[in-house]
Amino acid sequence: QVSLVESGGGLVQAGGSLRLSCAASGRSASNFFMGWFRQAPGKDRECVAGISRTGGNTYYEDSVKGRVTISRVNANNTLWLQMNGLKPEDTAVYYCAAGSSSVSSWVGTVGVEYDYWGQGTQVTVSS
């Protein structure tokens, strides 16, 4: 069992930056691959970025490549999402998630692969 709490969302102008944080408690985060998802009103939830247990492998959704960086520090049980060059279409609730795999290099890219979810943090980008 692991609990996830996101922070760092807010209102930012287009072109600005935000850094989202996810604090994990319970089992060590090093047991899980982790990811950031987002869901905008009327749209399906999508995986923005994912990272393997050790941080060696990452995944980025095409629309955020080059603008977003996912990172983790297992010793601190913390996951981050650095977002630069934000666009109005990035507006959504962002969720931190964790999943299990016996393969240490695995990165989940769809929601069904993840077992634990945070409560979400709102990101709003104004034009």
PDB file of C-alpha atoms in Angstrom:
ATOM      1  CA  GLN A   1       0.000   0.000   0.000  1.00  0.00           C
ATOM      2  CA  VAL A   2       1.228   3.489  -0.830  1.00  0.00           C
ATOM      3  CA  SER A   3      -0.421   6.883  -0.442  1.00  0.00           C
ATOM      4  CA  LEU A   4       0.290   9.673  -2.912  1.00  0.00           C
ATOM      5  CA  VAL A   5      -0.165  13.400  -2.406  1.00  0.00           C
ATOM      6  CA  GLU A   6       0.381  15.888  -5.215  1.00  0.00           C
ATOM      7  CA  SER A   7       1.252  19.558  -4.879  1.00  0.00           C
ATOM      8  CA  GLY A   8       2.491  22.405  -7.023  1.00  0.00           C
ATOM      9  CA  GLY A   9      -0.448  23.050  -9.291  1.00  0.00           C
ATOM     10  CA  GLY A  10      -1.794  26.512  -9.919  1.00  0.00           C
ATOM     11  CA  LEU A  11      -2.569  29.207 -12.450  1.00  0.00           C
ATOM     12  CA  VAL A  12       0.147  30.211 -14.892  1.00  0.00           C
ATOM     13  CA  GLN A  13       0.298  32.181 -18.105  1.00  0.00           C
ATOM     14  CA  ALA A  14       1.045  30.496 -21.395  1.00  0.00           C
ATOM     15  CA  GLY A  15       4.764  29.974 -21.780  1.00  0.00           C
ATOM     16  CA  GLY A  16       5.270  29.713 -18.052  1.00  0.00           C
ATOM     17  CA  SER A  17       6.516  26.839 -15.918  1.00  0.00           C
ATOM     18  CA  LEU A  18       5.285  24.736 -13.053  1.00  0.00           C
ATOM     19  CA  ARG A  19       6.861  21.969 -11.028  1.00  0.00           C
ATOM     20  CA  LEU A  20       4.518  19.361  -9.649  1.00  0.00           C
ATOM     21  CA  SER A  21       5.546  17.200  -6.721  1.00  0.00           C
ATOM     22  CA  CYS A  22       4.201  13.876  -5.496  1.00  0.00           C
ATOM     23  CA  ALA A  23       5.014  12.655  -2.005  1.00  0.00           C
ATOM     24  CA  ALA A  24       4.661   8.930  -1.416  1.00  0.00           C
ATOM     25  CA  SER A  25       4.111   7.358   1.982  1.00  0.00           C
ATOM     26  CA  GLY A  26       3.621   3.812   3.163  1.00  0.00           C
ATOM     27  CA  ARG A  27       5.678   1.387   1.149  1.00  0.00           C
ATOM     28  CA  SER A  28       8.885   2.746  -0.350  1.00  0.00           C
ATOM     29  CA  ALA A  29       8.391   4.415  -3.707  1.00  0.00           C
ATOM     30  CA  SER A  30      11.314   2.394  -5.034  1.00  0.00           C
ATOM     31  CA  ASN A  31       8.948  -0.585  -5.242  1.00  0.00           C
ATOM     32  CA  PHE A  32       6.848   1.120  -7.901  1.00  0.00           C
ATOM     33  CA  PHE A  33       7.065   2.553 -11.375  1.00  0.00           C
ATOM     34  CA  MET A  34       5.342   5.917 -11.291  1.00  0.00           C
ATOM     35  CA  GLY A  35       3.609   8.295 -13.611  1.00  0.00           C
ATOM     36  CA  TRP A  36       1.769  11.543 -14.083  1.00  0.00           C
ATOM     37  CA  PHE A  37      -1.653  11.552 -15.684  1.00  0.00           C
ATOM     38  CA  ARG A  38      -3.978  14.383 -16.525  1.00  0.00           C
ATOM     39  CA  GLN A  39      -7.635  14.763 -17.231  1.00  0.00           C
ATOM     40  CA  ALA A  40      -9.247  17.812 -18.748  1.00  0.00           C
ATOM     41  CA  PRO A  41     -13.012  18.412 -18.615  1.00  0.00           C
ATOM     42  CA  GLY A  42     -14.781  16.253 -21.167  1.00  0.00           C
ATOM     43  CA  LYS A  43     -11.635  14.389 -22.098  1.00  0.00           C
ATOM     44  CA  ASP A  44     -10.209  10.989 -21.268  1.00  0.00           C
ATOM     45  CA  ARG A  45      -7.441  10.622 -18.744  1.00  0.00           C
ATOM     46  CA  GLU A  46      -4.043  10.408 -20.412  1.00  0.00           C
ATOM     47  CA  CYS A  47      -0.565   9.507 -19.298  1.00  0.00           C
ATOM     48  CA  VAL A  48       1.661  12.556 -19.532  1.00  0.00           C
ATOM     49  CA  ALA A  49       4.867  10.901 -18.378  1.00  0.00           C
ATOM     50  CA  GLY A  50       6.098   7.763 -16.662  1.00  0.00           C
ATOM     51  CA  ILE A  51       9.294   6.593 -15.006  1.00  0.00           C
ATOM     52  CA  SER A  52      10.638   3.190 -14.056  1.00  0.00           C
ATOM     53  CA  ARG A  53      11.418   2.113 -10.487  1.00  0.00           C
ATOM     54  CA  THR A  54      15.050   3.146 -10.710  1.00  0.00           C
ATOM     55  CA  GLY A  55      14.463   6.141 -12.957  1.00  0.00           C
ATOM     56  CA  GLY A  56      16.435   4.648 -15.809  1.00  0.00           C
ATOM     57  CA  ASN A  57      13.525   4.537 -18.256  1.00  0.00           C
ATOM     58  CA  THR A  58      11.019   7.265 -18.990  1.00  0.00           C
ATOM     59  CA  TYR A  59       7.986   7.783 -21.192  1.00  0.00           C
ATOM     60  CA  TYR A  60       6.490  11.037 -22.481  1.00  0.00           C
ATOM     61  CA  GLU A  61       3.273  11.626 -24.316  1.00  0.00           C
ATOM     62  CA  ASP A  62       3.961  13.151 -27.720  1.00  0.00           C
ATOM     63  CA  SER A  63       2.372  16.532 -27.018  1.00  0.00           C
ATOM     64  CA  VAL A  64       4.646  17.206 -24.038  1.00  0.00           C
ATOM     65  CA  LYS A  65       7.958  15.889 -25.346  1.00  0.00           C
ATOM     66  CA  GLY A  66      10.649  18.511 -25.023  1.00  0.00           C
ATOM     67  CA  ARG A  67       8.599  20.571 -22.563  1.00  0.00           C
ATOM     68  CA  VAL A  68       8.202  18.192 -19.642  1.00  0.00           C
ATOM     69  CA  THR A  69      10.641  16.247 -17.480  1.00  0.00           C
ATOM     70  CA  ILE A  70       9.722  13.512 -15.025  1.00  0.00           C
ATOM     71  CA  SER A  71      12.146  12.651 -12.249  1.00  0.00           C
ATOM     72  CA  ARG A  72      12.222  10.858  -8.940  1.00  0.00           C
ATOM     73  CA  VAL A  73      14.323  10.537  -5.811  1.00  0.00           C
ATOM     74  CA  ASN A  74      13.515   7.231  -4.174  1.00  0.00           C
ATOM     75  CA  ALA A  75      15.416   8.082  -1.009  1.00  0.00           C
ATOM     76  CA  ASN A  76      12.926  10.899  -0.470  1.00  0.00           C
ATOM     77  CA  ASN A  77       9.917   9.007  -1.847  1.00  0.00           C
ATOM     78  CA  THR A  78       9.294  11.938  -4.163  1.00  0.00           C
ATOM     79  CA  LEU A  79       8.274  12.240  -7.791  1.00  0.00           C
ATOM     80  CA  TRP A  80       8.394  15.462  -9.795  1.00  0.00           C
ATOM     81  CA  LEU A  81       7.067  16.775 -13.059  1.00  0.00           C
ATOM     82  CA  GLN A  82       8.801  19.863 -14.395  1.00  0.00           C
ATOM     83  CA  MET A  83       6.648  21.538 -17.008  1.00  0.00           C
ATOM     84  CA  ASN A  84       7.976  24.338 -19.185  1.00  0.00           C
ATOM     85  CA  GLY A  85       6.477  26.193 -22.109  1.00  0.00           C
ATOM     86  CA  LEU A  86       2.994  25.567 -20.808  1.00  0.00           C
ATOM     87  CA  LYS A  87       0.093  25.893 -23.212  1.00  0.00           C
ATOM     88  CA  PRO A  88      -3.622  26.437 -22.555  1.00  0.00           C
ATOM     89  CA  GLU A  89      -4.220  22.870 -23.731  1.00  0.00           C
ATOM     90  CA  ASP A  90      -2.153  21.639 -20.787  1.00  0.00           C
ATOM     91  CA  THR A  91      -4.961  22.774 -18.489  1.00  0.00           C
ATOM     92  CA  ALA A  92      -6.187  19.753 -16.532  1.00  0.00           C
ATOM     93  CA  VAL A  93      -6.179  18.022 -13.190  1.00  0.00           C
ATOM     94  CA  TYR A  94      -2.856  16.239 -12.847  1.00  0.00           C
ATOM     95  CA  TYR A  95      -2.603  12.970 -10.948  1.00  0.00           C
ATOM     96  CA  CYS A  96       0.351  11.081  -9.582  1.00  0.00           C
ATOM     97  CA  ALA A  97       0.126   7.292  -9.813  1.00  0.00           C
ATOM     98  CA  ALA A  98       2.138   4.221  -8.842  1.00  0.00           C
ATOM     99  CA  GLY A  99       2.127   0.685 -10.178  1.00  0.00           C
ATOM    100  CA  SER A 100       3.902  -2.613  -9.639  1.00  0.00           C
ATOM    101  CA  SER A 101       5.957  -4.713 -12.010  1.00  0.00           C
ATOM    102  CA  SER A 102       8.499  -7.483 -11.585  1.00  0.00           C
ATOM    103  CA  VAL A 103      10.503  -5.837 -14.365  1.00  0.00           C
ATOM    104  CA  SER A 104      12.566  -3.018 -12.875  1.00  0.00           C
ATOM    105  CA  SER A 105      12.788  -1.191 -16.194  1.00  0.00           C
ATOM    106  CA  TRP A 106       9.035  -1.196 -16.832  1.00  0.00           C
ATOM    107  CA  VAL A 107       7.194   2.087 -17.357  1.00  0.00           C
ATOM    108  CA  GLY A 108       3.428   2.043 -17.361  1.00  0.00           C
ATOM    109  CA  THR A 109       1.746   4.160 -20.018  1.00  0.00           C
ATOM    110  CA  VAL A 110      -1.944   3.471 -19.422  1.00  0.00           C
ATOM    111  CA  GLY A 111      -4.086   3.935 -16.363  1.00  0.00           C
ATOM    112  CA  VAL A 112      -4.993   0.273 -15.859  1.00  0.00           C
ATOM    113  CA  GLU A 113      -1.354  -0.510 -15.138  1.00  0.00           C
ATOM    114  CA  TYR A 114      -1.441   1.693 -12.046  1.00  0.00           C
ATOM    115  CA  ASP A 115      -2.748   0.628  -8.662  1.00  0.00           C
ATOM    116  CA  TYR A 116      -2.458   3.760  -6.551  1.00  0.00           C
ATOM    117  CA  TRP A 117      -3.551   7.317  -7.290  1.00  0.00           C
ATOM    118  CA  GLY A 118      -3.270  10.699  -5.671  1.00  0.00           C
ATOM    119  CA  GLN A 119      -6.137  13.137  -5.305  1.00  0.00           C
ATOM    120  CA  GLY A 120      -4.950  15.399  -8.100  1.00  0.00           C
ATOM    121  CA  THR A 121      -3.783  18.977  -8.424  1.00  0.00           C
ATOM    122  CA  GLN A 122      -5.279  21.556 -10.786  1.00  0.00           C
ATOM    123  CA  VAL A 123      -3.100  23.141 -13.450  1.00  0.00           C
ATOM    124  CA  THR A 124      -4.622  26.068 -15.330  1.00  0.00           C
ATOM    125  CA  VAL A 125      -2.796  27.791 -18.161  1.00  0.00           C
ATOM    126  CA  SER A 126      -4.187  31.098 -19.327  1.00  0.00           C
ATOM    127  CA  SER A 127      -3.693  32.387 -22.845  1.00  0.00           C
TER     128      SER A 127
END
